[in-house]
Short mmCIF file of C-alpha atoms and ligand atoms in Angstrom, two decimals:
data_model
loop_
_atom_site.label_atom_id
_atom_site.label_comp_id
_atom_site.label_asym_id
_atom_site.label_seq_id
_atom_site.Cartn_x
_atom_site.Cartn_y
_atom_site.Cartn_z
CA UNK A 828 0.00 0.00 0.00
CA UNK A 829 2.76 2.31 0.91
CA UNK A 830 4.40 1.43 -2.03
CA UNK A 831 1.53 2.67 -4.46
CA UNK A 832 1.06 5.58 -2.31
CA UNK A 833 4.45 7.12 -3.14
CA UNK A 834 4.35 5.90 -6.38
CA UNK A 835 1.72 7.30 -7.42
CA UNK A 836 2.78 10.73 -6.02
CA UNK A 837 6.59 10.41 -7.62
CA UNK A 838 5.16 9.60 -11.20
CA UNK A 839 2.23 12.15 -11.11
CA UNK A 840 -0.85 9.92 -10.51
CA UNK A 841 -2.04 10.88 -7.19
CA UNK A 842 -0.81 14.48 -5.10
CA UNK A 843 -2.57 14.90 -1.25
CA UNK A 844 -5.08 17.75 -1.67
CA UNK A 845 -3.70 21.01 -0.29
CA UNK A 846 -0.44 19.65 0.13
CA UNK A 847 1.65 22.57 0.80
CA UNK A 848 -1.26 23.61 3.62
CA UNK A 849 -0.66 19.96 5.47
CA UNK A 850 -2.71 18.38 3.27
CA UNK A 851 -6.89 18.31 3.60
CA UNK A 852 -8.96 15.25 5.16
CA UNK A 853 -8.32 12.53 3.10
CA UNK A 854 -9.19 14.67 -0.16
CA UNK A 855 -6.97 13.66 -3.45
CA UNK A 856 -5.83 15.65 -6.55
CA UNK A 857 -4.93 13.54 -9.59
CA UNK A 858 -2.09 14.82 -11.39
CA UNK A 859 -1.08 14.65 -15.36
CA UNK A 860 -0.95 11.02 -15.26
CA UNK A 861 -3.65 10.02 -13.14
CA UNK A 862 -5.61 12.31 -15.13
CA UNK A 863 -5.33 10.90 -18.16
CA UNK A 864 -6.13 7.22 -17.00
CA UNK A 865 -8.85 8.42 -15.03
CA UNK A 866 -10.32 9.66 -18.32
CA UNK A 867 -9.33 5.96 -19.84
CA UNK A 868 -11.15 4.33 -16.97
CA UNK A 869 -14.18 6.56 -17.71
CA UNK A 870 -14.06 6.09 -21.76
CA UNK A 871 -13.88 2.62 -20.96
CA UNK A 872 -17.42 2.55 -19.13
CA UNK A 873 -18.76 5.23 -20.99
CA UNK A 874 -18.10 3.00 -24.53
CA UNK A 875 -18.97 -0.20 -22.86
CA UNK A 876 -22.51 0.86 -21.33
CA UNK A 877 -23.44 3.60 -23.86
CA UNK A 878 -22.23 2.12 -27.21
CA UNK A 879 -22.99 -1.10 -26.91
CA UNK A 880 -26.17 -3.18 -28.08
CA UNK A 881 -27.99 -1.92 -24.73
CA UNK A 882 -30.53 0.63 -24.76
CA UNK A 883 -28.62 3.49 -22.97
CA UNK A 884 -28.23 6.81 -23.04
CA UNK A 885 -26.38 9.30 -20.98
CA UNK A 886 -26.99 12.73 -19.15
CA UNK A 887 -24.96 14.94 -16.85
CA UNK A 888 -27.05 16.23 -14.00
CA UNK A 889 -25.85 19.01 -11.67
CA UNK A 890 -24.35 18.56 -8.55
CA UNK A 891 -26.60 21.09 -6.02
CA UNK A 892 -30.51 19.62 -6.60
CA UNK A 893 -33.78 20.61 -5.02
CA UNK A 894 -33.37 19.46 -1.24
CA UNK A 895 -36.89 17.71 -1.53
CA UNK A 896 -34.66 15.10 -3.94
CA UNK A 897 -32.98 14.36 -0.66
CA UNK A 898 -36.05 14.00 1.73
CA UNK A 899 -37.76 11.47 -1.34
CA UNK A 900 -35.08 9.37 -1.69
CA UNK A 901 -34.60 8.79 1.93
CA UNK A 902 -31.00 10.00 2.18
CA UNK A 903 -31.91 12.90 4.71
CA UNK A 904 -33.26 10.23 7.76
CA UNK A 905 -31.45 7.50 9.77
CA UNK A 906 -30.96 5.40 7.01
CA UNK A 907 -28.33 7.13 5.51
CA UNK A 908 -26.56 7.70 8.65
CA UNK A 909 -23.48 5.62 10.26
CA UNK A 910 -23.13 4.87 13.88
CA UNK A 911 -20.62 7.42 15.26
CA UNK A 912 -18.70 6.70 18.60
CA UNK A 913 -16.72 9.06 20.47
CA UNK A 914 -13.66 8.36 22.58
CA UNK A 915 -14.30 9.57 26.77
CA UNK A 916 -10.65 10.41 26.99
CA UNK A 917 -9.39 12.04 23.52
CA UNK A 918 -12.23 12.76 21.95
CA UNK A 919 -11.68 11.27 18.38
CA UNK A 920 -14.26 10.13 16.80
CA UNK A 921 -15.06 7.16 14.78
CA UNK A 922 -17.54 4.57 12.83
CA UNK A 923 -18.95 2.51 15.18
CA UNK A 924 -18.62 -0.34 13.06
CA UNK A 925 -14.68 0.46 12.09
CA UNK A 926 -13.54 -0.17 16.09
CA UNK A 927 -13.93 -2.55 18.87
CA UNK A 928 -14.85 -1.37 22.38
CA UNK A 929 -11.50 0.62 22.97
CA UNK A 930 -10.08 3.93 21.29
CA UNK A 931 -7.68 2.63 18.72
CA UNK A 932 -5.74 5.63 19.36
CA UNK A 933 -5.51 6.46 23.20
CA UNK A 934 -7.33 2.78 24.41
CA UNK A 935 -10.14 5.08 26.15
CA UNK A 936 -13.76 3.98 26.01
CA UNK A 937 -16.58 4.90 24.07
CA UNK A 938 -19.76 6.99 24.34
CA UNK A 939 -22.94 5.34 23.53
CA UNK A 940 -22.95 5.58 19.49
CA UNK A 941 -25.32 8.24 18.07
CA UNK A 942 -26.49 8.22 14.12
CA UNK A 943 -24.66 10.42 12.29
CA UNK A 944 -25.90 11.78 8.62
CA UNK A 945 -23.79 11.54 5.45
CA UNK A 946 -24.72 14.23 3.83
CA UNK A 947 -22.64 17.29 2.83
CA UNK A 948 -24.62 20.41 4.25
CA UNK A 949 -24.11 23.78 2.53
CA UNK A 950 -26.13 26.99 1.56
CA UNK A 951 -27.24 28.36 -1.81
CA UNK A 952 -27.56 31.91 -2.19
CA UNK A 953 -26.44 34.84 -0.13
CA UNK A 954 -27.97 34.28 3.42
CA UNK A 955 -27.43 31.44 5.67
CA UNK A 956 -30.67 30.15 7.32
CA UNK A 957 -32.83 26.84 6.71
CA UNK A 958 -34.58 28.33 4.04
CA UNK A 959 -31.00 28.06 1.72
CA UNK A 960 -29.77 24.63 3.29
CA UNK A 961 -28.89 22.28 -0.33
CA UNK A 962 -26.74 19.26 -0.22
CA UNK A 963 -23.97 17.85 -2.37
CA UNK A 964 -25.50 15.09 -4.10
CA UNK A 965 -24.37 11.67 -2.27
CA UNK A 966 -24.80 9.05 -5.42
CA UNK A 967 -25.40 10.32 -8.72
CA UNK A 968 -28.26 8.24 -9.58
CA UNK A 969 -31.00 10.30 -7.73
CA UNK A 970 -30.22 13.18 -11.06
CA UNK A 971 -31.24 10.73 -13.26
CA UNK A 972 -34.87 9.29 -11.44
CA UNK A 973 -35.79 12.89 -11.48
CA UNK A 974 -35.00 13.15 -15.45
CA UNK A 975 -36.43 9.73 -15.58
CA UNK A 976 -39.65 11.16 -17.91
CA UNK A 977 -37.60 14.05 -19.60
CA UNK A 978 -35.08 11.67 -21.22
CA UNK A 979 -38.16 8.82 -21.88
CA UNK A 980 -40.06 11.53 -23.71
CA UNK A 981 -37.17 13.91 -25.45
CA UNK A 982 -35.39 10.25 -26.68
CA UNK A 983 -38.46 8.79 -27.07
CA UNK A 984 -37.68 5.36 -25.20
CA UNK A 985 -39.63 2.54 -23.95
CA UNK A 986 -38.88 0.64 -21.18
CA UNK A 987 -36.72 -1.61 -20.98
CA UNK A 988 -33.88 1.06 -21.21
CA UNK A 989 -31.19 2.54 -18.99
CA UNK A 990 -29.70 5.87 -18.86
CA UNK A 991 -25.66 6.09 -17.50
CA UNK A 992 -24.00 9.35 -15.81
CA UNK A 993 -20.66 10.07 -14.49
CA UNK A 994 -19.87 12.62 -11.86
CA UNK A 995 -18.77 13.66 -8.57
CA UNK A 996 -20.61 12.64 -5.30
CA UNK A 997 -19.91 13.33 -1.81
CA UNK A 998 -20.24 11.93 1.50
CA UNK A 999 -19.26 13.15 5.10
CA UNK A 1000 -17.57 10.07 5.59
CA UNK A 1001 -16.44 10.02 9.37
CA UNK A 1002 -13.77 7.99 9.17
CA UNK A 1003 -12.07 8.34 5.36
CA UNK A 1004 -9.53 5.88 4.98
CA UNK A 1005 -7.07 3.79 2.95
CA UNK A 1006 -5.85 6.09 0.27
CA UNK A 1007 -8.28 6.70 -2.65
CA UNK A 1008 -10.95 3.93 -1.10
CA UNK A 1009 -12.81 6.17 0.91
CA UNK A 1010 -13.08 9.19 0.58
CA UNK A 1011 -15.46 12.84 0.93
CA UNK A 1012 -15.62 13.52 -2.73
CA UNK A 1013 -15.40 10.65 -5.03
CA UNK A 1014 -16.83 9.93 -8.52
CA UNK A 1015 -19.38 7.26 -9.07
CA UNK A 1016 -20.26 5.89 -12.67
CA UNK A 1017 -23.93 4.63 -12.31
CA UNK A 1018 -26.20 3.03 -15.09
CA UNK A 1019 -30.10 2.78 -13.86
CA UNK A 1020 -31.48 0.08 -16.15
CA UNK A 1021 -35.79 0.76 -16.23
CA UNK A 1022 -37.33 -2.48 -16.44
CA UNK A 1023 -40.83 -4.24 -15.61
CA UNK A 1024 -40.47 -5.64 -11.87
CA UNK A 1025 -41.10 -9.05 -13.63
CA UNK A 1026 -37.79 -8.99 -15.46
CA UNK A 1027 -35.89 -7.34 -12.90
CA UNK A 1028 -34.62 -10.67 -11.56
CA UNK A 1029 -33.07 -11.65 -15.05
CA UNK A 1030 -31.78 -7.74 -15.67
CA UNK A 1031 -30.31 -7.98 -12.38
CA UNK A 1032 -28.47 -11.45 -13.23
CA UNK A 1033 -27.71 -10.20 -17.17
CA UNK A 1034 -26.00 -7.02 -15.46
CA UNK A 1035 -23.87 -8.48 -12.75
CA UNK A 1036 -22.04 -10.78 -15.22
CA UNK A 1037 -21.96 -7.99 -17.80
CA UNK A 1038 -19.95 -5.67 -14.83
CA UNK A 1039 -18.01 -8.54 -13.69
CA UNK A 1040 -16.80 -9.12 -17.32
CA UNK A 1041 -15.72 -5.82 -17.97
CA UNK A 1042 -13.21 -5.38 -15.35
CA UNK A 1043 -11.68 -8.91 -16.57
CA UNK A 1044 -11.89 -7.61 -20.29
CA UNK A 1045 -9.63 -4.18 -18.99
CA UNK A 1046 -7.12 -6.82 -16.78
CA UNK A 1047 -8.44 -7.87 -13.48
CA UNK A 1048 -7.53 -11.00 -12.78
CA UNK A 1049 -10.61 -13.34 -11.85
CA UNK A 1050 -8.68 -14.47 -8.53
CA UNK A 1051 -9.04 -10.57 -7.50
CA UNK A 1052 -12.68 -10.49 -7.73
CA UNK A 1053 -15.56 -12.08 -6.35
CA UNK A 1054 -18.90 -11.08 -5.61
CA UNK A 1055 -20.76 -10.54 -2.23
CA UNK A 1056 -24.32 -11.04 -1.71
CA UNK A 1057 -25.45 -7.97 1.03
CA UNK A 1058 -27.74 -10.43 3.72
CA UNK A 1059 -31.19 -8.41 3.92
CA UNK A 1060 -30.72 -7.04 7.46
CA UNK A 1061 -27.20 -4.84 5.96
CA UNK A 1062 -29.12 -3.48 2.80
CA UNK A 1063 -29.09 0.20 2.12
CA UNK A 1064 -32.55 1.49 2.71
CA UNK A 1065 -33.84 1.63 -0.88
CA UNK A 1066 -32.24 -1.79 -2.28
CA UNK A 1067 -34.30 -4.67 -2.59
CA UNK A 1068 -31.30 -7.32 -3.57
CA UNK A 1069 -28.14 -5.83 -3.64
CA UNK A 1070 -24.25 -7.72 -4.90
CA UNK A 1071 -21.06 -6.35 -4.00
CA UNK A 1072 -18.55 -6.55 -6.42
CA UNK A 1073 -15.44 -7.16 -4.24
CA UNK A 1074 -11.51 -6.51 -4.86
CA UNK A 1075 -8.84 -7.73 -3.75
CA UNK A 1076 -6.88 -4.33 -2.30
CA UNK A 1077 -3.61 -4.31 -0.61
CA UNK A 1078 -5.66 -4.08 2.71
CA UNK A 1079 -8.00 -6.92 2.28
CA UNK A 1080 -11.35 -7.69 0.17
CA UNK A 1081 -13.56 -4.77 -0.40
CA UNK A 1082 -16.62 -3.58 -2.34
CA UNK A 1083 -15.53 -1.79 -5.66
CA UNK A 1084 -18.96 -1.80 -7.36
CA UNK A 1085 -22.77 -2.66 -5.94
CA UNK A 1086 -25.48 -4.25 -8.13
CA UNK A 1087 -29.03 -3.19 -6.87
CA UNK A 1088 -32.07 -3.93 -7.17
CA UNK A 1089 -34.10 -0.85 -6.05
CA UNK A 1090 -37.21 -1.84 -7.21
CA UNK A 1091 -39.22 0.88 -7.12
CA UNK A 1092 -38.82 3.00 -4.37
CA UNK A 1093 -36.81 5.92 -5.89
CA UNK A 1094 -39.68 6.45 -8.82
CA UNK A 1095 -42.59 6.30 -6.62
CA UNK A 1096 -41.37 8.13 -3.78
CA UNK A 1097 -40.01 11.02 -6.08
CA UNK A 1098 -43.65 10.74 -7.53
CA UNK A 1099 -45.15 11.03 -4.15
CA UNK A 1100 -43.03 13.67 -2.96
CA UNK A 1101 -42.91 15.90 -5.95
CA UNK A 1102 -46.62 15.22 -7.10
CA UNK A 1103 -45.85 14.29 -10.87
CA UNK A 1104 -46.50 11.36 -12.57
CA UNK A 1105 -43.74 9.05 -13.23
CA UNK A 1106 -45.41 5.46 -14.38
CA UNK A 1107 -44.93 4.14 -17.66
CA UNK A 1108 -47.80 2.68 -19.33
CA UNK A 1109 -49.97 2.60 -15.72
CA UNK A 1110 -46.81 0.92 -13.50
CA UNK A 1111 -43.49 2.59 -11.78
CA UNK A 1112 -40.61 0.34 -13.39
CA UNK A 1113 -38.42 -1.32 -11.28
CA UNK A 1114 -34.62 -0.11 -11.58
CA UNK A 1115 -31.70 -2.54 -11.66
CA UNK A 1116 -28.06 -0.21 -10.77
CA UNK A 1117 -25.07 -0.93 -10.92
CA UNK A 1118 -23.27 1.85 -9.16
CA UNK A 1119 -19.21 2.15 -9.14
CA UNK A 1120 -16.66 4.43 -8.40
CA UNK A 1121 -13.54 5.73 -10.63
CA UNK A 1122 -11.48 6.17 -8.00
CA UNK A 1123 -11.80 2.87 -6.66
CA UNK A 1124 -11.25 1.48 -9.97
CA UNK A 1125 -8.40 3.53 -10.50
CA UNK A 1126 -6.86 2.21 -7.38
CA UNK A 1127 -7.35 -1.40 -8.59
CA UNK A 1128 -6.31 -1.04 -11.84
CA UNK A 1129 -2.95 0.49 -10.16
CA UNK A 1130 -2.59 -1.98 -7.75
CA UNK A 1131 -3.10 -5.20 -10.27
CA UNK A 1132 -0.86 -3.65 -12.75
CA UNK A 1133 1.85 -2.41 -10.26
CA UNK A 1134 4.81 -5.08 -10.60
CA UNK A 1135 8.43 -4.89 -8.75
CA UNK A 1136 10.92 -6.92 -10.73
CA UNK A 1137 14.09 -7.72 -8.75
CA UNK A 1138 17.17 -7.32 -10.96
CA UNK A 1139 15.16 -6.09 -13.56
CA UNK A 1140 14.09 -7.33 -16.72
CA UNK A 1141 16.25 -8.26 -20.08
CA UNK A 1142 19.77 -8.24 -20.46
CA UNK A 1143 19.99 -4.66 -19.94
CA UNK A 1144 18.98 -4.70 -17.04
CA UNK A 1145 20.49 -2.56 -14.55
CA UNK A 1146 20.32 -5.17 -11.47
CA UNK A 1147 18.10 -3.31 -9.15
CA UNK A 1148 14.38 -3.58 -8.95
CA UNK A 1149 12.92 -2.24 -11.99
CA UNK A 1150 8.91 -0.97 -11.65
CA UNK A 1151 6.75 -1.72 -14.69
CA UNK A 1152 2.92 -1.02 -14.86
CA UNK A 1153 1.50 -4.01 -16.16
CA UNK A 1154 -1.92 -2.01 -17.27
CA UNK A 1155 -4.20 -2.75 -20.05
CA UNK A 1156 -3.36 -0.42 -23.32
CA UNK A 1157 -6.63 1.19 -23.51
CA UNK A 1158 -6.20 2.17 -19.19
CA UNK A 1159 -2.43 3.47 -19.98
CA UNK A 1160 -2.09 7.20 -19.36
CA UNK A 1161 0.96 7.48 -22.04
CA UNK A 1162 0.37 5.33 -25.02
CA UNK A 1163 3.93 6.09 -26.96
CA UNK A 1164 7.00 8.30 -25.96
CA UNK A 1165 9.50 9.27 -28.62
CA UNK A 1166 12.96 9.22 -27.82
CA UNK A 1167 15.86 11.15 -30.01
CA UNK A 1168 18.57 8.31 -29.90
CA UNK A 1169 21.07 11.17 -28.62
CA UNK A 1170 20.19 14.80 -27.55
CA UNK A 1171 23.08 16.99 -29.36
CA UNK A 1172 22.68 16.07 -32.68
CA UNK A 1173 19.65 18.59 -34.30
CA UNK A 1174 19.26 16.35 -37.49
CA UNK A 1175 18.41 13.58 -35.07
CA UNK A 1176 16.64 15.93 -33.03
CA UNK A 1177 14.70 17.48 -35.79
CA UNK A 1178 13.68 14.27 -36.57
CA UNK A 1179 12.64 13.09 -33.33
CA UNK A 1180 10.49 16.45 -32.72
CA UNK A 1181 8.84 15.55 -35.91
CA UNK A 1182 7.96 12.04 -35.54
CA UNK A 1183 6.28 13.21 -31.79
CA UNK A 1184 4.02 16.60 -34.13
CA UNK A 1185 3.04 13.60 -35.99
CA UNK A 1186 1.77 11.32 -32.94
CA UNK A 1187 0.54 13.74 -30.34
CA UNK A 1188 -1.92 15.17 -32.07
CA UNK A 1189 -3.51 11.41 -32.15
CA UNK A 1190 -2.71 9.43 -28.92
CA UNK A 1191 -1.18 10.87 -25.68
CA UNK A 1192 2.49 10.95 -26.42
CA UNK A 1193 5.82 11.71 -24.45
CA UNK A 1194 9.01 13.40 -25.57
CA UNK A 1195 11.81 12.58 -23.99
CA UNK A 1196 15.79 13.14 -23.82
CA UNK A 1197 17.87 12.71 -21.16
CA UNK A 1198 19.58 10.22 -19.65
CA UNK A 1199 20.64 6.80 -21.49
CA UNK A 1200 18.06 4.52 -23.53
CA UNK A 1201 17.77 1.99 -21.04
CA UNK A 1202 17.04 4.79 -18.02
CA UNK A 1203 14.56 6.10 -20.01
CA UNK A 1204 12.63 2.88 -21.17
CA UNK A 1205 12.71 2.34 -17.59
CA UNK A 1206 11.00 5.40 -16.64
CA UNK A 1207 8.71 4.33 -19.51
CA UNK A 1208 7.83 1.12 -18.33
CA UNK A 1209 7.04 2.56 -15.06
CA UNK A 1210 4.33 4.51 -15.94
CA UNK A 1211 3.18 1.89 -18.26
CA UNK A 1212 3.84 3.37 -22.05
CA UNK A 1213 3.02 1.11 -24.09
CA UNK A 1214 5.55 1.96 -26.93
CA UNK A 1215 8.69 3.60 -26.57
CA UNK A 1216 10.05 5.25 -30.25
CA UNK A 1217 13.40 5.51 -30.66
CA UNK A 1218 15.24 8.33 -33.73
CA UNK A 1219 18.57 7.02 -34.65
CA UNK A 1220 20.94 7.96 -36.68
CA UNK A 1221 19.40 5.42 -39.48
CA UNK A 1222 16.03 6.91 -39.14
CA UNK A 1223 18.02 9.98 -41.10
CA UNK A 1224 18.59 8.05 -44.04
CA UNK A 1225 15.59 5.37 -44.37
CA UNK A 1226 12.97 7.14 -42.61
CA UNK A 1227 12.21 4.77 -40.37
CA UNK A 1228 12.20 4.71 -36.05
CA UNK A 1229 12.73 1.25 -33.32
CA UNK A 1230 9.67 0.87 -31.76
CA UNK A 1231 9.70 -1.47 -28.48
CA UNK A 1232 6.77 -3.11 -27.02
CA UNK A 1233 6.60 -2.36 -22.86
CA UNK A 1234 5.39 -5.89 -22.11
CA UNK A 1235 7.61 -8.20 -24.34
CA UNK A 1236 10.75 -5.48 -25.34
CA UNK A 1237 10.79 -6.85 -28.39
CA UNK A 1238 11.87 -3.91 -31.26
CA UNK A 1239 11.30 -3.36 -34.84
CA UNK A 1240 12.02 -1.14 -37.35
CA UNK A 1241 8.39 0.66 -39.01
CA UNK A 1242 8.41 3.46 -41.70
CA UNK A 1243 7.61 6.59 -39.91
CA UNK A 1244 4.85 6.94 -42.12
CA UNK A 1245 3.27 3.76 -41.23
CA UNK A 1246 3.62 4.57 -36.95
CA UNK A 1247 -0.08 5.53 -36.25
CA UNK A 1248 -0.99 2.05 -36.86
CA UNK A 1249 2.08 0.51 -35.39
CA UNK A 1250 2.26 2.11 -31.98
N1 GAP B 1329 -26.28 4.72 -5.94
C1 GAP B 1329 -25.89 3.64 -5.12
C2 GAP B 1329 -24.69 3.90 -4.37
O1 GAP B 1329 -24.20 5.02 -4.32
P1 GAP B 1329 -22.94 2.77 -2.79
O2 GAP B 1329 -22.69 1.30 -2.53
O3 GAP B 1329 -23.19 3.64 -1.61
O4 GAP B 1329 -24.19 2.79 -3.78
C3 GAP B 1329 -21.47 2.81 -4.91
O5 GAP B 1329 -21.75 3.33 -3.63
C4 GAP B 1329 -20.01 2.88 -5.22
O6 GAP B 1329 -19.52 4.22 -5.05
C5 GAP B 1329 -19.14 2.03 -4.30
O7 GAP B 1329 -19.07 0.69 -4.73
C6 GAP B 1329 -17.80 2.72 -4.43
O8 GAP B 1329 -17.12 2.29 -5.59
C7 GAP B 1329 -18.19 4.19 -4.58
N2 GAP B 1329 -18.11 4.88 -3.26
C8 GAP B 1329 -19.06 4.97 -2.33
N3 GAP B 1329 -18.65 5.68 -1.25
C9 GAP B 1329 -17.37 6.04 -1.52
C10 GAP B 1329 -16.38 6.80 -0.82
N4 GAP B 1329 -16.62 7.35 0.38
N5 GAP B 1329 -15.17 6.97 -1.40
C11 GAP B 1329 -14.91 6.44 -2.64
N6 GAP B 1329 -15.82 5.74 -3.34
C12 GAP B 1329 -17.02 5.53 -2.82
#
C-alpha cells in the first residue's frame, strides 16, 4: 500500500489535496498522469454501457438539486446515517462499526454511538438560514430518477432502457480511509437500467455478469474479484437485492462496485413527494443499478498492474528492482513516448520532434531526452507506455524509427509513415 502511495505521487498519478497547507482530510488531486487514466477508466465505461447493443443513453445532471430530492429518496433520515462513537478520553471520533470497544488511538472507552448523517450540508444563495440549506449530491443516480420522464419523452424510449452518468458525489464520511478507497468527494459511474419488476430478476443477473466481465476484459484477474451477496438485514434502505462486487486491495477484500435492485422505491417516492406522474404505461418500473466508483477502480487497476521486478528485466537490465505497470493499453495514461537516440545532434533531433508533431496530435504521447536509452525505457515502463520510439541515426537516411513493445521489449524497425498504426 505504501508502495503505491508514493508511487503514485513520484510519477504524477495521485498528489494529497492542499499539500503545501498539510494536506486536507483525506481529499486527493490527480495529477497529469492520473488524469489521463482516469479519463481511460471513464471512456472505458462510458463505450462499454453507452455504445454497446444496450438501450442506454447518458446525461450529466448538476451537482446542487432541489433538497426535496434528498427528503424522497430517503437519504436525509437515519438510514443514511453511520453509527458514530466518540472516545471519553481524547475525543476522536469514529464509525462505530470500524472499532472494537477501545479507542484505537488512546485505548479510552466509548460513548454510547449516536447516528450520524452523510450528507454534505451547505447553503445556496447569499444568506445562511434553513430556508437556503442544499446538499452535495451523495450518489449520482437520484439526477437521473428525477429526469427519468424528460429523457423517456425527449429520446423517445420505452422501457426496458437505462440511462448512464458520471460525476462527482460526496459523503461526510467520518472515518475516510485507505488512500483513494474512501473518501469525501469521489466519482461514481452509475447506469439505472428501467425495467418491468417481472424482469428485474433476469436484468439484475444479465447485469452483474456484464460488470463482472468488464473489469476482466480491462485486466483484473478473476482471482481478485468475487462477488458478495449484502444479507437483507445490511441493505441500504432503498435496495431490494443488492451484490457487491469485491476486490482484492492491498488491505483486504472490499466492495468496488454494488449491483441493486431498487425496485421501485426511488420512482414512486419522487412521484409522491414531488406530485408528478412518473409510471410508464400505468406501473413505476423497477430499476436494476449498478453503481461504481472511478477512484476505486483507478486504485485497482494500479494496484493489479503495479509489478516490482528484482534485478530487472532483459539483459539490460540494470540489477536493481525495476517498476513496470503491467496495465491494459486502452487504461495506460501514455500510449507512446518518442525518444531522439542522442540529444546533441539537431538532425536527429529534428527528426525526433517531428515524428512526436506527428503522434501527439492522435494518442497521448511523451518526448523525452535525457539520460541513457535503457534509463529512459525504464522510466517508460514505469508509468506503463506502451511503446517507446526511438530516432537514430538510421532513421536519417531510411525514414524509419525502433519501436519497443513495454510488455515483451521486443523492437522493430516501421516506416515513420506507417507509426499511427504501429504504436
Ligand atoms: N447509488 C448507489 C450507491 O451510491 P454505494 O454502494 O453507496 O451505492 C457505490 O456506492 C459505489 O460508489 C461504491 O461501490 C464505491 O465504488 C463508490 N463509493 C461509495 N462511497 C465512496 C467513498 N466514500 N469513497 C470512494 N468511493 C465511494
Amino acid at each position: 500500500m505504501q508502495k503505491l502511495v508514493s508511487f503514485s505521487k513520484r510519477r504524477g498519478f495521485i498528489f494529497p489535496s492542499s499539500e503545501i497547507y498539510g494536506g486536507f482530510g483525506s481529499c486527493y488531486d490527480f495529477g497529469p498522469l492520473g488524469v489521463e487514466m482516469r479519463k481511460n477508466i471513464k471512456d472505458a465505461w462510458w463505450n462499454s454501457m453507452t455504445r454497446g447493443k444496450d438501450n442506454i443513453v447518458g446525461i450529466d445532471a448538476s451537482i446542487l438539486m432541489n433538497p426535496k430530492i434528498w427528503e424522497a429518496s430517503g437519504h436525509l433520515s437515519a438510514g443514511f446515517a453511520d453509527e458514530l462513537v466518540e472516545c471519553k478520553k481524547c475525543h476522536h471520533r469514529f464509525r462505530g462499526d470500524f472499532v472494537k470497544d477501545k479507542c484505537p488511538d488512546c485505548g479510552g472507552s466509548f460513548t454510547k454511538s449516536k447516528k450520524f448523517n452523510l450528507m454534505m450540508k451547505t447553503f445556496v444563495g447569499p444568506v445562511e438560514d434553513d430556508a437556503s440549506v442544499a446538499y452535495l449530491r451523495a450518489e449520482t443516480c437520484q439526477g437521473i430518477y428525477v429526469n427519468f420522464k424528460n429523457v423517456m419523452q425527449s429520446m423517445r424510449k420505452k422501457v426496458p432502457f437505462g440511462i448512464a452518468q458520471i460525476g462527482k458525489a460526496f459523503r461526510n464520511e467520518i472515518n475516510p480511509k485507505d488512500f483513494i478507497f474512501r473518501t469525501r468527494e469521489f466519482e461514481q459511474m452509475e447506469m439505472q437500467w428501467f425495467c418491468s419488476p417481472k424482469d428485474a430478476d433476469k436484468f439484475f443477473e444479465y447485469w452483474l455478469k456484464k460488470r463482472l466481465n468488464w473489469y476482466y476484459d480491462l485486466g483484473i484477474n478473476k482471482k481478485n474479484l468475487r462477488t458478495y451477496e449484502v444479507p437483507k438485514k445490511e441493505l441500504a434502505h432503498y435496495a431490494k437485492r443488492a451484490v457487491d462486487i469485491e476486490y482484492k486491495f492491498p488491505f483486504g477484500w472490499k466492495e468496488i462496485e454494488g449491483v441493486h435492485n431498487r425496485g421501485d422505491w426511488d420512482l414512486s417516492n419522487h412521484a409522491k413527494h414531488s406530485g408528478e406522474d412518473l409510471k410508464y404505461e400505468g406501473y413505476y418500473p423497477y430499476v436494476i443499478e449498478t453503481s461504481h466508483g472511478v477512484d476505486r477502480s483507478m486504485f485497482a487497476f494500479l494496484a493489479e498492474a503495479y509489478q516490482e521486478i528484482k534485478g530487472g528485466r532483459g539483459k539490460d537490465a540494470n540489477k536493481e528492482i525495476e517498476i513496470v505497470l503491467n496495465i491494459d493499453k486502452r487504461l495506460a495514461p501514455v500510449k507512446v513516448a518518442v525518444l531522439p537516440l542522442v540529444k546533441n545532434n539537431p538532425k536527429i533531433v529534428k527528426k525526433a520532434r517531428q515524428v512526436y508533431d506527428l503522434l501527439k496530435t492522435n494518442m497521448v504521447c511523451l518526448y523525452d531526452e535525457s539520460g541513457s536509452i535503457g534509463r529512459r525505457y525504464r522510466r517508460l515502463d514505469e508509468i506503463g507506455c506502451v511503446s517507446a520510439v526511438t530516432v537514430d541515426f538510421d532513421s536519417l537516411g531510411d525514414d524509419s524509427v525502433t519501436v519497443r513493445d513495454r510488455d515483451t521489449m521486443k523492437q522493430k524497425r516501421v516506416k515513420i509513415d506507417k507509426l499511427i498504426s504501429n504504436v
